[in-house]
Amino acid sequence: MTEGDSRPGQQWVPTAEGEHLRGRRARNTRPEILLRKAVHRLGLRFRLQRQVAPRCTADFVLPRHHVALFVDGCFWHDCPDHGPKRFQGPNASLWRDKINANKARDRRNTEQATAAGWTVVRIWECEVRRDAMGAAQKVAKSADGGTTTPRRPSATPARQPGSADRPDAPSGGGSTRSADSQSRPAPRPGTGRLL
């Protein structure tokens, strides 16, 4: 709900605080990006903004491990340590309703994603800001508890680009890149996605 929207008997009153909060990102927040980078450093690969149940989109998922991650903002999701303790001003009851609705949606999303077979991990933004690698290790621990098995290495060696096509090509395909880097594409920085 934005300022200017109305409820029966109540209407948002424009305030400086409301203007400040209006422009907040819903996706790709700084804590989400920090956590994704840390998860990627641990060798886990993910996909962004995937629907895991009807009307339930995770911030990112580890598809191989069937883990859905939600990075909850301290204000919007009422963190026990940093959430708003009380609301003041003309919109106090509307803010309380808004945050309570967010918490109810979080519970519903967790239940639906779990029912759909996903392991749900919820991490507070303050956890990521305090220790992104510690939060990533929490994610890795939940991924290790998953039921999927790691992918087996291929029995055939990776084909060297160009070596089979040209008989005069030097051994190793003439590339200055290592065989390991040729066997898989490089991830785009900070996204976990392949090029």
CSV table of C-alpha atoms in Angstrom, one decimal, residues 24-178:
chain,number,residue,atom,x,y,z
A,24,ARG,CA,13.0,1.6,-0.9
A,25,ARG,CA,13.9,-1.2,-3.2
A,26,ALA,CA,12.0,-4.5,-3.1
A,27,ARG,CA,14.5,-6.5,-5.0
A,28,ASN,CA,18.3,-6.5,-5.2
A,29,THR,CA,18.7,-4.8,-1.9
A,30,ARG,CA,22.2,-4.3,-0.5
A,31,PRO,CA,21.8,-7.2,2.0
A,32,GLU,CA,20.5,-9.5,-0.7
A,33,ILE,CA,23.5,-8.7,-2.9
A,34,LEU,CA,26.0,-9.2,0.0
A,35,LEU,CA,24.5,-12.6,0.8
A,36,ARG,CA,24.5,-13.7,-2.8
A,37,LYS,CA,28.1,-12.8,-3.1
A,38,ALA,CA,29.0,-14.7,0.0
A,39,VAL,CA,26.9,-17.8,-1.0
A,40,HIS,CA,28.6,-17.7,-4.4
A,41,ARG,CA,32.1,-17.7,-2.7
A,42,LEU,CA,31.1,-20.9,-0.9
A,43,GLY,CA,30.6,-22.5,-4.3
A,44,LEU,CA,26.8,-22.6,-4.2
A,45,ARG,CA,24.9,-21.6,-7.3
A,46,PHE,CA,21.5,-20.0,-7.3
A,47,ARG,CA,18.7,-18.4,-9.4
A,48,LEU,CA,17.1,-15.0,-8.6
A,49,GLN,CA,13.5,-14.2,-7.9
A,50,ARG,CA,12.0,-17.6,-8.5
A,51,GLN,CA,8.4,-18.5,-7.8
A,52,VAL,CA,8.4,-21.5,-5.4
A,53,ALA,CA,4.7,-21.7,-4.7
A,54,PRO,CA,1.6,-19.8,-5.9
A,55,ARG,CA,2.1,-16.1,-5.2
A,56,CYS,CA,5.3,-16.8,-3.4
A,57,THR,CA,8.6,-15.6,-4.9
A,58,ALA,CA,11.9,-16.2,-3.1
A,59,ASP,CA,14.7,-13.7,-3.2
A,60,PHE,CA,16.8,-16.5,-4.6
A,61,VAL,CA,16.8,-20.2,-4.7
A,62,LEU,CA,19.4,-23.0,-4.7
A,63,PRO,CA,17.7,-25.2,-7.3
A,64,ARG,CA,20.0,-28.3,-6.9
A,65,HIS,CA,19.3,-28.3,-3.1
A,66,HIS,CA,15.7,-27.2,-3.3
A,67,VAL,CA,16.4,-24.3,-0.9
A,68,ALA,CA,14.4,-21.1,-1.0
A,69,LEU,CA,15.9,-18.0,0.6
A,70,PHE,CA,14.2,-14.9,1.8
A,71,VAL,CA,16.2,-11.9,3.1
A,72,ASP,CA,13.8,-10.0,5.4
A,73,GLY,CA,14.3,-6.3,6.0
A,74,CYS,CA,14.4,-5.4,9.7
A,75,PHE,CA,11.8,-2.6,9.4
A,76,TRP,CA,9.3,-4.1,6.9
A,77,HIS,CA,9.3,-7.6,8.5
A,78,ASP,CA,9.5,-6.5,12.2
A,79,CYS,CA,12.9,-7.9,13.3
A,80,PRO,CA,12.8,-8.6,17.0
A,81,ASP,CA,16.0,-6.6,17.5
A,82,HIS,CA,15.6,-3.7,15.0
A,83,GLY,CA,11.9,-3.6,14.0
A,84,PRO,CA,9.8,-0.6,15.0
A,85,LYS,CA,8.8,-0.8,18.6
A,86,ARG,CA,6.0,1.7,18.3
A,87,PHE,CA,4.5,3.9,15.6
A,88,GLN,CA,3.8,7.6,16.0
A,89,GLY,CA,2.1,10.1,13.8
A,90,PRO,CA,-1.0,10.3,11.7
A,91,ASN,CA,-0.3,7.0,9.9
A,92,ALA,CA,0.6,4.9,13.0
A,93,SER,CA,-2.3,2.4,12.8
A,94,LEU,CA,-1.8,2.0,9.0
A,95,TRP,CA,1.9,1.3,9.5
A,96,ARG,CA,1.1,-1.3,12.2
A,97,ASP,CA,-1.4,-2.9,9.8
A,98,LYS,CA,1.1,-2.9,6.9
A,99,ILE,CA,3.8,-4.6,8.9
A,100,ASN,CA,1.4,-7.1,10.5
A,101,ALA,CA,0.2,-8.0,6.9
A,102,ASN,CA,3.8,-8.5,5.9
A,103,LYS,CA,4.4,-10.9,8.8
A,104,ALA,CA,1.2,-12.8,7.9
A,105,ARG,CA,2.4,-13.0,4.3
A,106,ASP,CA,5.8,-14.3,5.4
A,107,ARG,CA,4.2,-17.1,7.4
A,108,ARG,CA,1.9,-18.0,4.5
A,109,ASN,CA,4.8,-18.0,2.1
A,110,THR,CA,6.9,-20.2,4.3
A,111,GLU,CA,4.1,-22.7,4.7
A,112,GLN,CA,3.3,-22.8,1.0
A,113,ALA,CA,7.0,-23.2,0.0
A,114,THR,CA,7.5,-25.9,2.6
A,115,ALA,CA,4.4,-27.7,1.3
A,116,ALA,CA,5.8,-27.5,-2.2
A,117,GLY,CA,8.9,-29.3,-1.1
A,118,TRP,CA,11.3,-26.4,-0.6
A,119,THR,CA,13.5,-25.9,2.5
A,120,VAL,CA,12.9,-22.3,3.5
A,121,VAL,CA,15.7,-20.2,5.0
A,122,ARG,CA,14.8,-16.7,6.3
A,123,ILE,CA,17.6,-14.4,7.1
A,124,TRP,CA,17.3,-10.9,8.7
A,125,GLU,CA,19.1,-8.1,6.9
A,126,CYS,CA,20.9,-7.3,10.2
A,127,GLU,CA,22.4,-10.8,10.2
A,128,VAL,CA,23.8,-10.2,6.7
A,129,ARG,CA,25.1,-6.7,7.5
A,130,ARG,CA,26.8,-8.0,10.7
A,131,ASP,CA,28.4,-11.2,9.1
A,132,ALA,CA,27.5,-12.0,5.5
A,133,MET,CA,29.8,-15.0,5.4
A,134,GLY,CA,28.2,-16.4,8.6
A,135,ALA,CA,24.8,-16.0,7.0
A,136,ALA,CA,26.0,-17.7,3.9
A,137,GLN,CA,27.3,-20.6,6.0
A,138,LYS,CA,23.8,-20.9,7.5
A,139,VAL,CA,22.5,-21.2,3.9
A,140,ALA,CA,25.2,-23.8,3.0
A,141,LYS,CA,24.3,-25.8,6.1
A,142,SER,CA,20.7,-26.0,5.0
A,143,ALA,CA,21.8,-26.9,1.5
A,144,ASP,CA,23.9,-29.8,2.9
A,145,GLY,CA,20.9,-31.1,4.7
A,146,GLY,CA,19.0,-31.3,1.4
A,147,THR,CA,18.2,-34.6,-0.3
A,148,THR,CA,19.9,-33.9,-3.6
A,149,THR,CA,23.2,-35.6,-4.5
A,150,PRO,CA,26.1,-33.6,-5.9
A,151,ARG,CA,26.6,-33.8,-9.7
A,152,ARG,CA,29.1,-36.5,-10.7
A,153,PRO,CA,32.1,-35.4,-12.8
A,154,SER,CA,31.9,-36.3,-16.4
A,155,ALA,CA,33.7,-39.6,-17.5
A,156,THR,CA,34.9,-38.0,-20.7
A,157,PRO,CA,37.4,-35.1,-20.6
A,158,ALA,CA,36.3,-31.7,-21.7
A,159,ARG,CA,36.8,-31.1,-25.4
A,160,GLN,CA,39.4,-28.5,-26.2
A,161,PRO,CA,37.8,-25.8,-28.4
A,162,GLY,CA,39.3,-25.9,-31.9
A,163,SER,CA,41.6,-28.9,-31.5
A,164,ALA,CA,39.2,-31.4,-33.2
A,165,ASP,CA,38.4,-28.9,-36.0
A,166,ARG,CA,41.9,-28.0,-37.0
A,167,PRO,CA,44.6,-30.7,-37.6
A,168,ASP,CA,47.4,-28.1,-37.4
A,169,ALA,CA,46.2,-26.8,-34.0
A,170,PRO,CA,48.8,-27.1,-31.2
A,171,SER,CA,48.0,-29.6,-28.4
A,172,GLY,CA,45.7,-28.1,-25.8
A,173,GLY,CA,43.8,-26.2,-28.5
A,174,GLY,CA,46.2,-23.3,-28.5
A,175,SER,CA,44.4,-21.4,-25.9
A,176,THR,CA,46.1,-19.6,-23.0
A,177,ARG,CA,43.1,-20.5,-20.7
A,178,SER,CA,43.5,-23.5,-18.4
